[in-house]
Coordinates of C-alpha atoms and ligand atoms in Angstrom, one line a residue:
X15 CA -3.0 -15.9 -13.0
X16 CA -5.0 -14.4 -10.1
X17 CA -4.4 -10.8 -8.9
X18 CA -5.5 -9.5 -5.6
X19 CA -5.4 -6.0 -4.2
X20 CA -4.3 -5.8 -0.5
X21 CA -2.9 -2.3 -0.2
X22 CA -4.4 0.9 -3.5
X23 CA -3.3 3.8 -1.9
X24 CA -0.5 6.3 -2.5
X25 CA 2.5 8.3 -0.4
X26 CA 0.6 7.4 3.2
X27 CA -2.6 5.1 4.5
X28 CA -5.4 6.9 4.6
X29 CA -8.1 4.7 6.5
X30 CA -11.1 6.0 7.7
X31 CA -15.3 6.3 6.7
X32 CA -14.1 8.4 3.0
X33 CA -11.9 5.2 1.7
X34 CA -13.8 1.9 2.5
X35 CA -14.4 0.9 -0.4
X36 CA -10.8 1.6 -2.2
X37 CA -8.9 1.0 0.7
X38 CA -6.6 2.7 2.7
X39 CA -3.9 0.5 3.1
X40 CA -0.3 1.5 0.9
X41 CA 0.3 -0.1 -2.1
X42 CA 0.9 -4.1 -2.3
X43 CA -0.4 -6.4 -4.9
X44 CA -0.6 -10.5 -4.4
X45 CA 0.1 -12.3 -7.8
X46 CA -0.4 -16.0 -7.9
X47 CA 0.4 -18.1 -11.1
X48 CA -1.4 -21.2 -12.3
X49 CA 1.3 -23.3 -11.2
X50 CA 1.7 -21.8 -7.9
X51 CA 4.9 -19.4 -8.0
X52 CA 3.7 -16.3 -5.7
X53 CA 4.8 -12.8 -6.8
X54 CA 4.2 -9.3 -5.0
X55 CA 4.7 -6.2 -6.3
X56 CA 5.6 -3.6 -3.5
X57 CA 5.6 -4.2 0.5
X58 CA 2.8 -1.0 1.8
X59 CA 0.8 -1.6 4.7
X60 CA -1.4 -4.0 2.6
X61 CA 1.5 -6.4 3.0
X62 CA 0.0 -7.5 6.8
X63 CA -3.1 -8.3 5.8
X64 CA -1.6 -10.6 3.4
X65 CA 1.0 -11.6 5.2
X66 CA -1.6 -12.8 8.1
X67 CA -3.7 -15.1 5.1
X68 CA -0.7 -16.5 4.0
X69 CA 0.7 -17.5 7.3
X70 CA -2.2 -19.6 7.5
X71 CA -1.2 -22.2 5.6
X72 CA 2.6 -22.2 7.2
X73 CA 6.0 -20.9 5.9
X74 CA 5.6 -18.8 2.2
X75 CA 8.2 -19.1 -0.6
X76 CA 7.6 -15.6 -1.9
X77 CA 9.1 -12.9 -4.5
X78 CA 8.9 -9.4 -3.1
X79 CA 9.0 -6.8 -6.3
X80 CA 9.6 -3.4 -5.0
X81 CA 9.3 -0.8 -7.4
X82 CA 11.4 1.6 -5.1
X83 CA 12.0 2.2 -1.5
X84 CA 10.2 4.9 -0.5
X85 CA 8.3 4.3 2.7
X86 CA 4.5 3.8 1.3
X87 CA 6.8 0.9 -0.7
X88 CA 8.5 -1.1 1.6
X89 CA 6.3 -0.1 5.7
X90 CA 4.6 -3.2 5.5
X91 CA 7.6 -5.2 5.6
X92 CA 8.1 -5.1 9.1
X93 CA 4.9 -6.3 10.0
X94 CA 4.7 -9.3 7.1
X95 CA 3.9 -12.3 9.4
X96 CA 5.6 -14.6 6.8
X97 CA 9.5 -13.2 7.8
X98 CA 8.7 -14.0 10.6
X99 CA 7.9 -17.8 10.3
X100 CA 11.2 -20.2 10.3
X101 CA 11.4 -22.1 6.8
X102 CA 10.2 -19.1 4.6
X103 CA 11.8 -17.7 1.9
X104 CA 11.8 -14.1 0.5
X105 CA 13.5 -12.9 -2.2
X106 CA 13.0 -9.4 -2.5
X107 CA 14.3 -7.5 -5.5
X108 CA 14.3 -3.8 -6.1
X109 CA 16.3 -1.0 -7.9
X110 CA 20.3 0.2 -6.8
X111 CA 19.6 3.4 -4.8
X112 CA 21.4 6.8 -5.2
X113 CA 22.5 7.2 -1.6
X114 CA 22.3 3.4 -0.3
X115 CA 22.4 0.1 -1.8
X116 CA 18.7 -2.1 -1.9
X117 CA 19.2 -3.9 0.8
X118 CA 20.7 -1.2 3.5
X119 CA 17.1 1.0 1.9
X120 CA 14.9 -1.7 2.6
X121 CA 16.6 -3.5 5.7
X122 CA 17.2 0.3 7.0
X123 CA 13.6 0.7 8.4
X124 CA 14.0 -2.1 10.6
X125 CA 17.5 -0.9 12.7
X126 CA 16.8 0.1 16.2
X127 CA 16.0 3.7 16.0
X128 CA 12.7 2.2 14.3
X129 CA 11.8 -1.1 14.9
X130 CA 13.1 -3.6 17.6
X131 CA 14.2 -6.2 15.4
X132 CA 16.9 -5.9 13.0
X133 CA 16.2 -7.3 9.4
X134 CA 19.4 -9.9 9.8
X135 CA 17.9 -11.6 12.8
X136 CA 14.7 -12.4 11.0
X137 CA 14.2 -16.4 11.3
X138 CA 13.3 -16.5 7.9
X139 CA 15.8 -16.7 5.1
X140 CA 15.7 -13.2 3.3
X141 CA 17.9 -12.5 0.0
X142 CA 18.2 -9.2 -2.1
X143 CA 18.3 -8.9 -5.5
X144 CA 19.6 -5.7 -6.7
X145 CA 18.3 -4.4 -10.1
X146 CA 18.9 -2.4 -13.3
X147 CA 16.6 -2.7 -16.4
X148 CA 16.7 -6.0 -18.5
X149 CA 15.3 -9.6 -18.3
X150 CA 15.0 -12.6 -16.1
X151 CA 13.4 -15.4 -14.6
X152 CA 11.7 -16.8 -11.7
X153 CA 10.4 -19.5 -12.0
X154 CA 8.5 -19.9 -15.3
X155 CA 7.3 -16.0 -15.2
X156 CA 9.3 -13.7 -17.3
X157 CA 10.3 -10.1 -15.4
X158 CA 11.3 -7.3 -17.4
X159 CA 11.9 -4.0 -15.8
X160 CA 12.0 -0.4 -16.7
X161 CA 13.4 2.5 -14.9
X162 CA 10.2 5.2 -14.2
X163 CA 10.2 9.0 -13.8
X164 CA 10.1 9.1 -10.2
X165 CA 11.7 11.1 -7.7
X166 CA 13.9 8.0 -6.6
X167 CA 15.2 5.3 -8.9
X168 CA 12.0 3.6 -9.5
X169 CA 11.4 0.0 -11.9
X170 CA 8.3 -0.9 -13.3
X171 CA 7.7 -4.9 -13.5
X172 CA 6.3 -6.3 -16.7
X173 CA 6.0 -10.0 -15.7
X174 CA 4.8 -12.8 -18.8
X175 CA 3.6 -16.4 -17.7
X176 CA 1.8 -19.1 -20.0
X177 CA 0.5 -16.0 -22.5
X178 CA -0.9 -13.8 -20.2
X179 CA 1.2 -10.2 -19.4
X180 CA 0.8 -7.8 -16.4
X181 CA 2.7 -4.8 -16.2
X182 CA 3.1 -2.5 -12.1
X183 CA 4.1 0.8 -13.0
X184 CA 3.8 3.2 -10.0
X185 CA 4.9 5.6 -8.8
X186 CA 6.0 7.8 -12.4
X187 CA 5.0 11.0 -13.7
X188 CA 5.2 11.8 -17.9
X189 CA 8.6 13.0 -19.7
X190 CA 6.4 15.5 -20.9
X191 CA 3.1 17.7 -20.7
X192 CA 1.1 18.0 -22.7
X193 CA 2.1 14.8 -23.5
X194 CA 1.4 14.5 -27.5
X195 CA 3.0 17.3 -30.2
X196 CA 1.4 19.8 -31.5
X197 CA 1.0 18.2 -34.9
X198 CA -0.8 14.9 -33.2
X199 CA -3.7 13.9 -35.3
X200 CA -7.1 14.0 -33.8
X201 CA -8.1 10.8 -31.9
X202 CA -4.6 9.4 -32.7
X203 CA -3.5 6.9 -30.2
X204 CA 0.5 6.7 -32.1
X205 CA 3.2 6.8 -30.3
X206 CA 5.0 8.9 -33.1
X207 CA 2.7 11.8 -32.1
X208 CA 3.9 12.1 -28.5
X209 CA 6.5 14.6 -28.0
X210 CA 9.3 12.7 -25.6
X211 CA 10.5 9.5 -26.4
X212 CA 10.7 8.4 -22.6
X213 CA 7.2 8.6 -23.0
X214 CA 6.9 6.2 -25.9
X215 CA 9.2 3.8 -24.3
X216 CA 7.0 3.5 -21.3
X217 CA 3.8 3.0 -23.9
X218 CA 5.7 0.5 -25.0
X219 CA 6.9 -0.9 -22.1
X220 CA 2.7 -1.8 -21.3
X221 CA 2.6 -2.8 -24.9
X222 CA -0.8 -5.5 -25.6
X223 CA -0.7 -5.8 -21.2
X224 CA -4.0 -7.9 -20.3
X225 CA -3.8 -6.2 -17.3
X226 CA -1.5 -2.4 -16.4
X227 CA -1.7 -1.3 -12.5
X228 CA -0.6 2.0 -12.9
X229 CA 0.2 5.2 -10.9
X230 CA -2.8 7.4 -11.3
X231 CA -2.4 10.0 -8.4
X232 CA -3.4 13.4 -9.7
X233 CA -5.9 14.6 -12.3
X234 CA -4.8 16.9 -15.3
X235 CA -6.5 19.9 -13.5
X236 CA -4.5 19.2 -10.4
X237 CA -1.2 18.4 -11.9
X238 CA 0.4 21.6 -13.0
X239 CA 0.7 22.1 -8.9
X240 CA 2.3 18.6 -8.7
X241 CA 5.2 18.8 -11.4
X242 CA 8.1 17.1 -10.3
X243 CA 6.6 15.0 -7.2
X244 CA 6.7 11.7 -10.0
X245 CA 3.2 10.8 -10.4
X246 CA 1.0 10.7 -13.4
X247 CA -2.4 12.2 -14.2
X248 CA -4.8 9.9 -15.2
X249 CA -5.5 11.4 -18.5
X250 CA -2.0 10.7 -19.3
X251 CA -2.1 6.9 -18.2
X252 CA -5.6 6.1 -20.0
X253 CA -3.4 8.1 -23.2
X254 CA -0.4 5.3 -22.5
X255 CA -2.6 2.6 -22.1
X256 CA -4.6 3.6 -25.4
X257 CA -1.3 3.7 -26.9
X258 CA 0.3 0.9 -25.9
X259 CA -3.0 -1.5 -26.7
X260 CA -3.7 -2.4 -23.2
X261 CA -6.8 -4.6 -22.6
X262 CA -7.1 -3.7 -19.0
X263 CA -6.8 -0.7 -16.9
X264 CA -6.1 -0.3 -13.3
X265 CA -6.0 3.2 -11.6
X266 CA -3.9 2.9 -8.3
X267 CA -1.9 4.6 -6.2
X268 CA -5.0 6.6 -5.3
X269 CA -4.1 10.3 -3.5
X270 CA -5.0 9.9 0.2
X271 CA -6.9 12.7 -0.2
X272 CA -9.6 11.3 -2.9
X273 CA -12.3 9.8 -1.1
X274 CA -14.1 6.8 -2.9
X275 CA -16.9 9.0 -4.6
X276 CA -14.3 11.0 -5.6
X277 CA -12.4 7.6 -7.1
X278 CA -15.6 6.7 -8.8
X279 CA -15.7 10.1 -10.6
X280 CA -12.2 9.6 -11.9
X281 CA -13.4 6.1 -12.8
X282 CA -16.0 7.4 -14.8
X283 CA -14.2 10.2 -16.5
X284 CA -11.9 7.8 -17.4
X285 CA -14.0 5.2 -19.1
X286 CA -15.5 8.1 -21.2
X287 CA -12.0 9.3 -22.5
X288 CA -11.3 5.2 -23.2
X289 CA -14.7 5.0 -24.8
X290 CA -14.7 7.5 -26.9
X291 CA -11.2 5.9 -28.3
X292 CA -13.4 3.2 -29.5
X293 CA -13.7 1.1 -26.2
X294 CA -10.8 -1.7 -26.7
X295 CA -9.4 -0.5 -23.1
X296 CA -11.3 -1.3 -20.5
X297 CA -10.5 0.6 -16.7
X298 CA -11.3 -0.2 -13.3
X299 CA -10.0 1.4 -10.2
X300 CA -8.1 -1.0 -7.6
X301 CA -10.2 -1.2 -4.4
X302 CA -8.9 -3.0 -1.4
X303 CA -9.8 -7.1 -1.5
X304 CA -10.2 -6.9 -5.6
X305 CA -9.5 -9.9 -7.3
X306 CA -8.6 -10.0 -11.5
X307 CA -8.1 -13.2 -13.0
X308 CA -6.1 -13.6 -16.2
X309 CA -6.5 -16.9 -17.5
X310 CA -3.1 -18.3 -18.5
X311 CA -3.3 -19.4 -22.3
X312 CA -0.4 -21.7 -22.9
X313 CA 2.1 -23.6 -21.6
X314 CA 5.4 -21.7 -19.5
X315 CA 7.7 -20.1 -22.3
X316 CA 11.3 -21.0 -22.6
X317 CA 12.9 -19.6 -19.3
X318 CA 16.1 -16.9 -18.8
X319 CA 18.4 -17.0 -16.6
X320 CA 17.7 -15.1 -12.9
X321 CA 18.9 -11.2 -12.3
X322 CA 22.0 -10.2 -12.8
X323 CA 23.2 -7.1 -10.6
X324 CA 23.4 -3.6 -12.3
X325 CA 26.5 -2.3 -13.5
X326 CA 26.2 0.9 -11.9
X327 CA 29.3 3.4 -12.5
X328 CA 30.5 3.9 -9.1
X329 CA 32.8 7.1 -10.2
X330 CA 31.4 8.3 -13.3
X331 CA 32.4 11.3 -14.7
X332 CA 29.7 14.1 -16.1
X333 CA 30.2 17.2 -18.4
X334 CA 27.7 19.7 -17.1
X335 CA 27.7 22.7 -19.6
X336 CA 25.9 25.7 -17.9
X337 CA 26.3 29.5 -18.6
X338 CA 24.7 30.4 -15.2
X339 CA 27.1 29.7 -12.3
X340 CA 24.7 29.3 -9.4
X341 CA 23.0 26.7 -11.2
X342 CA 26.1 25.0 -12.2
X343 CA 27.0 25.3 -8.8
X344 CA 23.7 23.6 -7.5
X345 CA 24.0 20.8 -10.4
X346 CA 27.6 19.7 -9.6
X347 CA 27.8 19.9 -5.7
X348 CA 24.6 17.1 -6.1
X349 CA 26.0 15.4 -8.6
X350 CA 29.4 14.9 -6.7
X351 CA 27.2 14.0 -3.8
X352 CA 26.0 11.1 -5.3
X353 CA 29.4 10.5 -6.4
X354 CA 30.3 11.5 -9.5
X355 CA 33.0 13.2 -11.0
X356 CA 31.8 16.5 -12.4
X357 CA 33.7 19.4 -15.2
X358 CA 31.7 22.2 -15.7
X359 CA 31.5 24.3 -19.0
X360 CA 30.6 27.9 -19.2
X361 CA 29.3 27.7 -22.8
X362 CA 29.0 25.2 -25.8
X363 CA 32.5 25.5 -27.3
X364 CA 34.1 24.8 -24.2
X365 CA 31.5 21.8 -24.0
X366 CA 32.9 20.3 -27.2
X367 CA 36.7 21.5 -26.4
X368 CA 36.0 19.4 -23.1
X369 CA 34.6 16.5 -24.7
X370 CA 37.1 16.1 -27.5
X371 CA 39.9 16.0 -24.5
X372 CA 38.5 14.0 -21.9
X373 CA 36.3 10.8 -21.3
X374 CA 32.9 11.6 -19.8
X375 CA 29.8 9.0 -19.4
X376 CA 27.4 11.6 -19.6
X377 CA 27.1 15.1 -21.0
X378 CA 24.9 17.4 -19.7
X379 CA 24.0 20.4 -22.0
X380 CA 21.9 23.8 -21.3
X381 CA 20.9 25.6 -24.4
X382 CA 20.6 29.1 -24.0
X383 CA 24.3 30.0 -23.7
X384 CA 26.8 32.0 -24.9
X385 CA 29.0 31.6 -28.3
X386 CA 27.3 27.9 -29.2
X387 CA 24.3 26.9 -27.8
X388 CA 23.0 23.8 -26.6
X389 CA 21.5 23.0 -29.8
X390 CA 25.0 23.2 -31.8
X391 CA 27.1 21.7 -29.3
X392 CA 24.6 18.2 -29.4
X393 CA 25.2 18.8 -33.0
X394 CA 28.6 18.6 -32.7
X395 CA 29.1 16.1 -30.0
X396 CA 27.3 13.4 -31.8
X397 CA 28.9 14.2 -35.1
X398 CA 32.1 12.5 -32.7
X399 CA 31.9 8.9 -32.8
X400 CA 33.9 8.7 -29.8
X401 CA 30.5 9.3 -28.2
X402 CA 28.0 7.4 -29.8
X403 CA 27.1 5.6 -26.7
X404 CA 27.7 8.3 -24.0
X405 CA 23.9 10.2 -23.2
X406 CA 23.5 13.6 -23.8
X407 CA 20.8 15.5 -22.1
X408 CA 19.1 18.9 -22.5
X409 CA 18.6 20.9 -18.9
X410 CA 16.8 23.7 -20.3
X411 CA 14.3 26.3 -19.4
X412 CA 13.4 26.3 -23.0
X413 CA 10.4 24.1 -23.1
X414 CA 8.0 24.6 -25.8
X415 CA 7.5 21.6 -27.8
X416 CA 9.6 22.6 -30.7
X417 CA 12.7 23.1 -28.6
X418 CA 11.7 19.7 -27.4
X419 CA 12.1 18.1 -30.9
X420 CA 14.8 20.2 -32.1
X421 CA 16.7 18.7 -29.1
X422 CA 15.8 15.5 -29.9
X423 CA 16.6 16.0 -34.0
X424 CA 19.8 16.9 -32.4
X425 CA 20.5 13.7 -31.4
X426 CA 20.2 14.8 -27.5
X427 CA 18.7 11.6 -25.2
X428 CA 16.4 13.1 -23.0
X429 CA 15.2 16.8 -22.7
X430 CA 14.7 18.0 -19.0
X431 CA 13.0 21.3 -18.6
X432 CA 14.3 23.7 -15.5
X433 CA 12.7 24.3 -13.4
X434 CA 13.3 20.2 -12.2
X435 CA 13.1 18.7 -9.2
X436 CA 16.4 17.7 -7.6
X437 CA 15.8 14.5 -6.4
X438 CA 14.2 13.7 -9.9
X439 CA 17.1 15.2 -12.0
X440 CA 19.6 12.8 -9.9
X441 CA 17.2 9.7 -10.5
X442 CA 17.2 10.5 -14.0
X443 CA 20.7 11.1 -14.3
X444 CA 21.2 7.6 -12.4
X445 CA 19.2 5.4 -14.8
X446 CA 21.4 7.1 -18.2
X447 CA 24.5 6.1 -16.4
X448 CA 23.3 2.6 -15.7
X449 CA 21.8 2.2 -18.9
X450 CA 25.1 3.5 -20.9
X451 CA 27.2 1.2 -18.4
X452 CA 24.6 -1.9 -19.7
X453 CA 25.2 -0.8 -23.0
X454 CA 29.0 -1.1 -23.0
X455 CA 29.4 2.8 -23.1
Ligands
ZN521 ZN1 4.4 5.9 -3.7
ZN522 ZN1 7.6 7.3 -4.4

């Protein structure tokens, strides 16, 4: 498997004298397998470059992975030579959005008030494939995907081919910081000691990964400024990757602000931290025109069928218990924007009294209120096996880590600490719904 770098940088290009050698084109990654199948991960203004080598050699059967459709994602896509060229195929697959569907997102940027040719009138053949988290095929590569902690609904792609496993995780921020509990043994790289379990699911997402391109936008010094903008400090990722036994490192999604010296000194900084955890994980930092190659080991293993769409609950309905009416206010005129069904609760026992009476698909719980709190209305809700499947989640200013694990002893399913960002909250809230709805729930 080869790897090549065409676009490293994060939210907008940043060219000019301070990022030649990194690059300052938006993110887009060329993946080629041993036997030929071509795979690229997001569509950024890298995406002409390559499209202008591959147009070389003639029409391009190509997979387009976009790991959501914010514009540093998908810009390039209008200028990708290759759509242009009759007899090429793109597939081009990518999460269900909140407001839009994938295709009306992605083919959005190229309606007239943008660009001058529509996405339909492409001569190429285009198809969308619309995504959830699971498993599938193209070709002989295995795709799994994962829903991220951005402010969008965000996948990362963990592909497998002939032994070798890559894993594209941008743009995501932690479930939690610090990241580890309190308790956390020194030096210990287990995923039992981090506080959020989101957080060990995505360390296990990159699980034994011979090679993890990973958001690394901020630094821990610059990130308490960044909460809630969906990108991760690099401690964190060299922490995930340590955790999830990851041979090799790639820092990407580099701020346009962070010139290459300054890459270099993150670079550094982070091969100390890796080194000092006994120097399994090796890290680079992506530059522009970088090639990895992962030899493949084995023959293709057995192959799964192609994606299947997400079912994604069109009219869900959502228990929001919240003592403070403003907020409750805020929470369910968003949520019925995205459209959602929403019964508020002014305190715990009404939360229960609620539940007991009525179907919901996801339950929403503060924990500072009035006659039961948070706490014992989880308690109580899971002691219902009614519910079993249906997610529960903490929205809470309470946010010290032992409020964190009581909510999780609780039985809650994720733990959100106020203040949030809306546009995370909602992407959050989307990937429960569609996870209970793959579920069965
Ligand atoms: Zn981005
Ligand atoms: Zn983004």
């Amino acid at each position: 498997m080869r790897v090549r770098f065409w676009g490293t940088r994060g939210s907008i290009a940043a060219p000019g004298p301070e990022t030649l050698r990194y690059g300052g084109n938006t993110p887009c990654v060329e993946v080629r397998t041993d036997d030929g199948t071509l795979l690229i991960f997001d569509c950024g203004t890298g995406a002409r470059e390559l499209g202008l080598a591959l147009a070389k050699s003639g029409p391009v059967r190509a997979h387009l992975f976009i790991g959501h459709t914010h514009s540093d994602h998908i810009q390039g896509l209008p200028f990708f030579v290759p759509a242009f060229l009759p007899g090429s195929h793109l597939t081009i697959y990518g999460p269900a959005g909140i407001d839009r569907s994938f295709p009306s997102a992605v083919g959005g940027q190229m309606d007239y008030a943008y660009f001058p040719l529509p996405i339909k009138e492409l001569p190429s053949q285009v198809d969308f494939e619309e995504l959830g988290e699971g498993n599938f095929s193209v070709d002989a590569v295995r795709v799994r995907t994962q829903y991220l902690n951005h402010t969008a609904p965000c996948l990362g792609y963990r592909i497998e081919v002939g032994g070798v496993a890559l894993v594209y995780a941008t743009d995501h921020e932690p479930q939690s910081h610090p990241a580890w509990r309190p308790d956390r043994a020194p030096g210990s790289h287990d995923p039992n000691d981090l506080l959020h379990p989101g957080d060990a699911r995505h360390a296990e997402f990159l699980r034994d990964a011979d090679l993890v391109i990973h958001d690394s936008q901020y630094t821990a010094a610059e990130f308490p400024a960044k909460l809630g903008w969906g990108h991760s400090p690099v401690e964190y990722v060299v922490d995930m990757a340590l955790v999830g036994g990851v041979k090799r490192l790639a820092l990407f999604h580099h701020d346009p602000t962070r010139g290459d010296d300054a890459v270099d000194a993150l670079l550094e900084a982070c091969r100390e931290h890796a080194s000092k955890a006994g120097g399994h994980l090796e890290v680079i930092a992506a530059a522009e025109g970088g090639e990895v190659t992962l030899p493949e080991r084995s023959e293709a293993a057995p192959v799964e069928p192609g994606p299947r769409a997400p079912r994604v609950p069109t009219r869900a309905r959502i228990l929001v218990a919240e003592d403070d009416d403003s907020l409750g206010d805020m929470i369910k005129e968003a949520l019925e924007e995205d459209g959602y069904e929403v019964q508020r609760a002014g305190d715990g026992r009404e939360a229960v009294r609620l539940a007991e009476q009525q179907q919901f698909n996801l339950i929403l719980l503060d924990v500072t209120m009035p006659h039961m709190d948070g706490f014992a209305a989880c308690r109580a809700l899971r002691a219902d096996p009614r519910l079993e499947g249906v997610p529960i989640i903490m929205l809470t200013a309470r946010s010290g880590d032992e409020d964190v694990l009581a909510g999780f002893a609780e039985g809650a399913t994720d733990y959100l600490s106020k203040p949030f960002a809306l546009a995370q909250f909602r992407a959050r809230i989307r990937s429960w719904l569609t996870r209970a709805a793959e579920a069965g729930a």
